Short mmCIF file of C-alpha atoms and ligand atoms in Angstrom, two decimals:
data_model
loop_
_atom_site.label_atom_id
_atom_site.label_comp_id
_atom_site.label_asym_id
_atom_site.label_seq_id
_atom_site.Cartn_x
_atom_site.Cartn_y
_atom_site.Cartn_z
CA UNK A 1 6.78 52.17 -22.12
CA UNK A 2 9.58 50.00 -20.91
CA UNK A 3 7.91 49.77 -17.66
CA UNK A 4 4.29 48.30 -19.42
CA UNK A 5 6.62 45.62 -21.36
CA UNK A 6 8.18 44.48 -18.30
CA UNK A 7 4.90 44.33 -16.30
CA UNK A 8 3.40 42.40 -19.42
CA UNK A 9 6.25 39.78 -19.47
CA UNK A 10 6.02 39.39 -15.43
CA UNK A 11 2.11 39.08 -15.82
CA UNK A 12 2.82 35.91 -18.18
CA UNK A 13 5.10 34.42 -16.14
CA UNK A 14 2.71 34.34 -13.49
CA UNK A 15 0.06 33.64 -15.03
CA UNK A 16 1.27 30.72 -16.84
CA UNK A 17 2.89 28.68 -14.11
CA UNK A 18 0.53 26.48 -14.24
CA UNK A 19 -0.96 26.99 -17.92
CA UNK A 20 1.03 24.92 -21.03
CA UNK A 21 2.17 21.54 -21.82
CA UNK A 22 3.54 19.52 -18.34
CA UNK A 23 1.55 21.80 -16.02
CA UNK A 24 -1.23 19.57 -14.10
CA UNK A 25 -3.46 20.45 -11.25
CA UNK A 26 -4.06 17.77 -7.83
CA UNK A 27 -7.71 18.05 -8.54
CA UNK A 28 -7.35 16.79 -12.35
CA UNK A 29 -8.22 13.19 -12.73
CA UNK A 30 -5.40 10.63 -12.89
CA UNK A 31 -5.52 10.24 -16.30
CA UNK A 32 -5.12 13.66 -17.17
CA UNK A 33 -2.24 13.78 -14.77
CA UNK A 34 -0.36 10.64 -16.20
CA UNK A 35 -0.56 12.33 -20.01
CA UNK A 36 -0.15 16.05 -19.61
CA UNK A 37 2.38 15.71 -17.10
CA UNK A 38 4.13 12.53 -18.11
CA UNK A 39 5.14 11.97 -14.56
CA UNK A 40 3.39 10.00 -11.74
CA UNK A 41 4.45 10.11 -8.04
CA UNK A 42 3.22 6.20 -6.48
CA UNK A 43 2.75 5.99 -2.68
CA UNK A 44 4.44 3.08 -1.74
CA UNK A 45 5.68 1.07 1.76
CA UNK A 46 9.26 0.56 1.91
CA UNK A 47 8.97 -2.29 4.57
CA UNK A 48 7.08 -5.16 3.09
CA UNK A 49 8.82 -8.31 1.19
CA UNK A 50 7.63 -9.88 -1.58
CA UNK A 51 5.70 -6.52 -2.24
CA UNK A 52 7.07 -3.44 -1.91
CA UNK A 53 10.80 -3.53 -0.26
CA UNK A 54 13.95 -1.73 -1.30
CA UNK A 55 16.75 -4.56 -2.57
CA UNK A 56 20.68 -4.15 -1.46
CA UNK A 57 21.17 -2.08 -4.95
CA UNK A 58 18.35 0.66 -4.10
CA UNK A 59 15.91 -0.25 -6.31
CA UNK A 60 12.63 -0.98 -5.08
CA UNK A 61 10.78 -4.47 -6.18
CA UNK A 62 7.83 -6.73 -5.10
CA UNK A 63 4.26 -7.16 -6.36
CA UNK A 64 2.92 -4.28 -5.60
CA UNK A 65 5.74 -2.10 -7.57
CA UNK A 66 4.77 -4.48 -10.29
CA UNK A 67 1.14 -3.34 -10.14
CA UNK A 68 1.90 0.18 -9.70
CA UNK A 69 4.33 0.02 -12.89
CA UNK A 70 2.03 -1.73 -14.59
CA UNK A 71 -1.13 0.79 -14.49
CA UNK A 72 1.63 3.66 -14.82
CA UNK A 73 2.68 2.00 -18.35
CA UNK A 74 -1.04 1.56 -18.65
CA UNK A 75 -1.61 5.62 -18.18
CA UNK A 76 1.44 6.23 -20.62
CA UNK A 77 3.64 6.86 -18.37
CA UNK A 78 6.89 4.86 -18.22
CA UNK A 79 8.78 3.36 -15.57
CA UNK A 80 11.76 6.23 -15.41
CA UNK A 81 9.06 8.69 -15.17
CA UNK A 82 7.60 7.09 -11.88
CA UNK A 83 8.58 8.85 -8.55
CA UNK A 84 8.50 6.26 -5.29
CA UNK A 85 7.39 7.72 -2.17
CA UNK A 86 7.19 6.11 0.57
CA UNK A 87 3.72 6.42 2.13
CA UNK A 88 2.56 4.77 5.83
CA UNK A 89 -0.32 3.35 7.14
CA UNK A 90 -1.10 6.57 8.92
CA UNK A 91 -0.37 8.56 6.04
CA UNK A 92 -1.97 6.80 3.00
CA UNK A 93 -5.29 9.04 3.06
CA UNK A 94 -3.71 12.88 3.52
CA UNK A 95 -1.02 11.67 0.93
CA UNK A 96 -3.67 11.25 -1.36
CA UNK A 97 -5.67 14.33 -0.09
CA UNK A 98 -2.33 16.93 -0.04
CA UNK A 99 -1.33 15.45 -3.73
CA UNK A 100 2.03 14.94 -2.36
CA UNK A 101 1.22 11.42 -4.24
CA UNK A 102 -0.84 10.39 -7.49
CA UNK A 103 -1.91 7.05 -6.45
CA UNK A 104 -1.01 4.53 -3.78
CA UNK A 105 -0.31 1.13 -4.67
CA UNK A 106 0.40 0.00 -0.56
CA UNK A 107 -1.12 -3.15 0.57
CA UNK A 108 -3.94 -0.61 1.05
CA UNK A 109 -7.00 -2.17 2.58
CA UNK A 110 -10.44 -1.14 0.72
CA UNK A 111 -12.70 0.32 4.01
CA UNK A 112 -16.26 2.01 4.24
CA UNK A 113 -14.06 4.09 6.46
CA UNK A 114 -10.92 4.82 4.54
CA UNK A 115 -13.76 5.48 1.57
CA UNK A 116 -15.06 8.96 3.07
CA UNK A 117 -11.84 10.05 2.80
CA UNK A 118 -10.12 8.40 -1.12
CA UNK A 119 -11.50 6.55 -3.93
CA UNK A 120 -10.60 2.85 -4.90
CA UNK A 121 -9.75 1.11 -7.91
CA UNK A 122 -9.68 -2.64 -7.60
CA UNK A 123 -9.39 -5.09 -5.70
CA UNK A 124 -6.32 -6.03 -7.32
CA UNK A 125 -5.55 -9.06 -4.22
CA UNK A 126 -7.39 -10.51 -1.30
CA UNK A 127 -5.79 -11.77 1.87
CA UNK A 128 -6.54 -11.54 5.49
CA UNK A 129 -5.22 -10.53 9.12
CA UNK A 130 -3.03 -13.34 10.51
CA UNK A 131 0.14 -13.31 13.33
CA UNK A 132 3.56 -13.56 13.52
CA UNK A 133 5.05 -15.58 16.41
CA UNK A 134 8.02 -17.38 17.66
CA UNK A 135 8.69 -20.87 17.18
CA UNK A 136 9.15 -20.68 20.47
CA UNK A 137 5.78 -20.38 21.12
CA UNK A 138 3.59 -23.01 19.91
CA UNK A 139 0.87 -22.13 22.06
CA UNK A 140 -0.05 -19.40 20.14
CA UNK A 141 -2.53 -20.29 17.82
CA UNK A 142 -4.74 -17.52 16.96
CA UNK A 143 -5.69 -14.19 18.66
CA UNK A 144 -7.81 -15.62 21.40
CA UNK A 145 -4.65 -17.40 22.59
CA UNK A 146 -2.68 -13.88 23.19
CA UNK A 147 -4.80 -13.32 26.33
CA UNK A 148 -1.97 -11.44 28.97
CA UNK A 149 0.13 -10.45 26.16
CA UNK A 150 2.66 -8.02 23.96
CA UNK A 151 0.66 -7.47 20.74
CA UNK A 152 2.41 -5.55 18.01
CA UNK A 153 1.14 -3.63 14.64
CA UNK A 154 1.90 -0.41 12.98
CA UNK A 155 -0.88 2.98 13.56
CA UNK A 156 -3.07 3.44 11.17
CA UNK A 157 -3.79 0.14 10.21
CA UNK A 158 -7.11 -2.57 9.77
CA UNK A 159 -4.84 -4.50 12.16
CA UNK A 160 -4.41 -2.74 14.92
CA UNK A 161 -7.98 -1.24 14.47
CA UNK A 162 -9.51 -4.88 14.40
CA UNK A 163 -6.91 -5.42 18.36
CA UNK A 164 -8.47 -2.27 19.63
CA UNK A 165 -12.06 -3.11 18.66
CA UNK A 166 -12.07 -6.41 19.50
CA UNK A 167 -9.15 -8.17 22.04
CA UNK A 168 -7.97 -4.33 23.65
CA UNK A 169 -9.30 -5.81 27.00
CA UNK A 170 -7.61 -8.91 26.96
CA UNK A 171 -4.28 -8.11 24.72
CA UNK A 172 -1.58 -5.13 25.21
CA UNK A 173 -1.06 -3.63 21.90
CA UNK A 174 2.01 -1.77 20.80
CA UNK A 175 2.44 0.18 18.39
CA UNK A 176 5.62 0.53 15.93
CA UNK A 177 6.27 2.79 12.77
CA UNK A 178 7.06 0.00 10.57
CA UNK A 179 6.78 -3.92 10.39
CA UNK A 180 10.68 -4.72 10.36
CA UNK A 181 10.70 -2.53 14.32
CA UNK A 182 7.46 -4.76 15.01
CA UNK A 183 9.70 -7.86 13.89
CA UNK A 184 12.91 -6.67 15.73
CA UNK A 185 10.55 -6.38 18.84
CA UNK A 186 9.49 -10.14 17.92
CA UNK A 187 13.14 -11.78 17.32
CA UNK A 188 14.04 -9.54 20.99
CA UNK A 189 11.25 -11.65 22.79
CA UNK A 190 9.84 -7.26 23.67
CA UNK A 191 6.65 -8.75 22.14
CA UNK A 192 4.91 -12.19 21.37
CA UNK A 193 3.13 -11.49 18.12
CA UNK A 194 3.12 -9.58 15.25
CA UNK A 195 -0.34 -8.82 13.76
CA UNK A 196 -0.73 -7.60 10.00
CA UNK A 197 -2.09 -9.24 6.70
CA UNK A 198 -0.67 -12.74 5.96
CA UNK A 199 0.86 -12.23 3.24
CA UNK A 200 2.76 -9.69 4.01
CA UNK A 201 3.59 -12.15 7.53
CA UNK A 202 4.80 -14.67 5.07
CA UNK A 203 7.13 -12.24 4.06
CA UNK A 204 8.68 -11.90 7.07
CA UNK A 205 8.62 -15.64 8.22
CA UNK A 206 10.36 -16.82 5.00
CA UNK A 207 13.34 -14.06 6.23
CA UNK A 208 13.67 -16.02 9.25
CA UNK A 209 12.06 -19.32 8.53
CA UNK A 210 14.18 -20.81 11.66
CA UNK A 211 12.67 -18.45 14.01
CA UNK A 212 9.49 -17.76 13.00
CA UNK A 213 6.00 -18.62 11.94
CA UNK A 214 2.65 -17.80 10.55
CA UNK A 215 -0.12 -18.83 13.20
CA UNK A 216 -2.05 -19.85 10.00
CA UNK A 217 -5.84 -19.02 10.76
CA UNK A 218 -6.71 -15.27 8.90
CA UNK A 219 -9.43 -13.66 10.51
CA UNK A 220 -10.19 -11.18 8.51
CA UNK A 221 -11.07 -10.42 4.63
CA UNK A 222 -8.36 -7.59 3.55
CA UNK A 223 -9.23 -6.29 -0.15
CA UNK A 224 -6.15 -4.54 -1.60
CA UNK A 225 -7.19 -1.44 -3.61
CA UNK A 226 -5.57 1.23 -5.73
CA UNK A 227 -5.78 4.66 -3.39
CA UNK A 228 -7.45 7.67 -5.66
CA UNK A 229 -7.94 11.04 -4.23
CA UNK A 230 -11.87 11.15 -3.85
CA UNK A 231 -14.05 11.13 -6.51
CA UNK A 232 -11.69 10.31 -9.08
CA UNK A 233 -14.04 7.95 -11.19
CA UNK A 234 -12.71 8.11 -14.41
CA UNK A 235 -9.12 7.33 -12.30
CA UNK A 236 -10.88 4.50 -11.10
CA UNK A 237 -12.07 3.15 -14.45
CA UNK A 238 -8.40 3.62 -15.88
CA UNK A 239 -7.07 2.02 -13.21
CA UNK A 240 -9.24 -1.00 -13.12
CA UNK A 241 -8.29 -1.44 -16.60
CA UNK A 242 -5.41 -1.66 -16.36
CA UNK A 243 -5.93 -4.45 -13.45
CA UNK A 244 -8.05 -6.15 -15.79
CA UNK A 245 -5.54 -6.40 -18.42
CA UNK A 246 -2.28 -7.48 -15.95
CA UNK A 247 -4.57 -10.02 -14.71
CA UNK A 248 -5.79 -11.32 -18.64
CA UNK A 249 -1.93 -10.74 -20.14
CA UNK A 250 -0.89 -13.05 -17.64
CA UNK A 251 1.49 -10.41 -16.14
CA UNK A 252 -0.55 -10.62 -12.58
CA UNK A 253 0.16 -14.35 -12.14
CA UNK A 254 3.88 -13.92 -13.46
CA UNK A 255 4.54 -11.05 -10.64
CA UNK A 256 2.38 -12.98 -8.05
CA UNK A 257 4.38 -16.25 -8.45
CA UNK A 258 7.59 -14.60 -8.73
CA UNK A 259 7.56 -11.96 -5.72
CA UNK A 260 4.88 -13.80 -3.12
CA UNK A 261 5.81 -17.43 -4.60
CA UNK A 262 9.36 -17.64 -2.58
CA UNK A 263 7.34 -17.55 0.73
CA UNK A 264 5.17 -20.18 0.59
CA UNK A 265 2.48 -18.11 0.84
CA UNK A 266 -0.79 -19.81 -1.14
CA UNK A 267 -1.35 -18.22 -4.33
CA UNK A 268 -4.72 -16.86 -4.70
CA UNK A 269 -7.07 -16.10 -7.94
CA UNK A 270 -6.88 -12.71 -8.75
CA UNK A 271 -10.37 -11.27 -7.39
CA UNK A 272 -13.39 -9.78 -8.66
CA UNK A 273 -13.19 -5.95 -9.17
CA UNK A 274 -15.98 -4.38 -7.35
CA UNK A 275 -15.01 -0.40 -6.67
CA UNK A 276 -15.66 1.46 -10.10
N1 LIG B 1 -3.89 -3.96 4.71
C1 LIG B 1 -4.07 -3.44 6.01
C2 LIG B 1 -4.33 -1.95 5.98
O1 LIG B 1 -4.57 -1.41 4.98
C3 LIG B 1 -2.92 -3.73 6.93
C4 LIG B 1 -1.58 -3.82 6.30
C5 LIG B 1 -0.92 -2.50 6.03
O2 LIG B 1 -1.24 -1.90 5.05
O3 LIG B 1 -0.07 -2.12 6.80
O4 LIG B 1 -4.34 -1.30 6.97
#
């Protein structure tokens, strides 16, 4: 008898590890995730100023924290209750796909590509693929001036796709982790350019305004969406919701002018949101 009570109360247990208030599945939409679990885990990068960059006290701050916050608060779920993980280029999609993260708010380019693999809420920002270069080097102007040279970007990236589809034959890309190794290589004269979206080049050229700057010309269109796991529509309506209303509360323009502002960078409108 003792034995069938014991077997009874280890059949609940398992059973209801994942039954009961708090308990949330990967493949539930985001919604559902944010309430029942009042918890979110946010892909983020930890290497881009002005949007996503640890400061000196550990905390992490720029404008895409801000969004991220923002739809959390949006999907009832405070700030406290937000876990940061640091997500790369080359990892943005099996984040997603593994739920090792909820959403990824990560300068997160919105592809036909990248789509077979996530949904996308958004855009929530529009900029475009620029380079990084030395002072020192006036000559370069744009990517058709980088023919015979060190090219940098980070895997997994529109940028270093857009080198390898279209200047591999005349350019030597190479390939760091991060941007702040790519920027290292830049300040050591071990490459000539760094390629990546301008704003995020801004960023870097407003750390060391005396040493470098922004060739100026984008040649590319770079739509920053929200990263869903697949198929998450009513994620992506809840999250372009709560785009909509940063952008009509004024809190868009506030975190825009405050985290991108200090680098010169021009401030755009917000965009139209297409993916729903
Ligand atoms: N936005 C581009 C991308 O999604 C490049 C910048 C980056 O995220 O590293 O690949």
């Amino acid at each position: 008898m003792r034995l069938r009570a014991l077997l009874a109360a280890v059949f609940l247990l398992v059973t209801c590890v994942s039954c009961g208030s708090g308990q949330v599945s990967k493949d539930d939409p985001l919604p559902t995730r944010a309430r029942d679990g009042d918890h979110l885990t946010i892909g983020v990068r930890f290497d881009v100023p002005g949007l996503s960059q640890r400061t000196l006290d550990g905390r992490l701050a720029g404008f895409d924290v801000d969004v991220a916050t923002y739809i959390a608060h949006e999907l009832g779920v405070d700030a406290d209750r937000i876990t940061w993980h640091e997500t790369t280029p080359a990892h943005r999609e099996t984040d997603l796909a593994s739920g090792a993260v909820d959403l990824v708010v990560a300068t997160y380019s919105i592809t036909d590509k990248r789509k077979q693999q996530v949904s996308f809420a958004g855009p929530y920002f529009v900029t475009g693929q620029d380079l990084l270069v030395r002072l020192t080097s006036p000559d370069i102007t744009g990517p058709e001036s980088l023919n015979g040279r060190r090219l940098c970007s980070v895997p997994g990236t529109t940028s270093a796709q857009m080198v390898k589809d279209k200047f591999a034959q005349a350019v030597q890309l190479v390939e760091y982790p991060r941007y702040t190794d790519c920027v290292t290589a830049l300040l050591a004269n071990q490459v000539d350019a760094v390629t990546t979206d301008a704003v995020i080049l801004a960023g870097y050229a407003a750390q060391n305004p005396e040493l470098l700057r922004v060739a100026g010309r984008p040649f590319s269109t770079e739509r920053y969406g929200v990263g869903l796991r697949k198929g998450d529509t009513e994620g992506q309506r809840a999250v372009d919701d709560a785009i909509r209303k940063m952008v009509s509360s004024g809190a868009w323009a506030k975190s825009l002018a405050a985290n991108i502002g200090p680098s010169n960078y021009p401030l755009p409108k917000p965009p139209e949101i297409t993916e729903q």
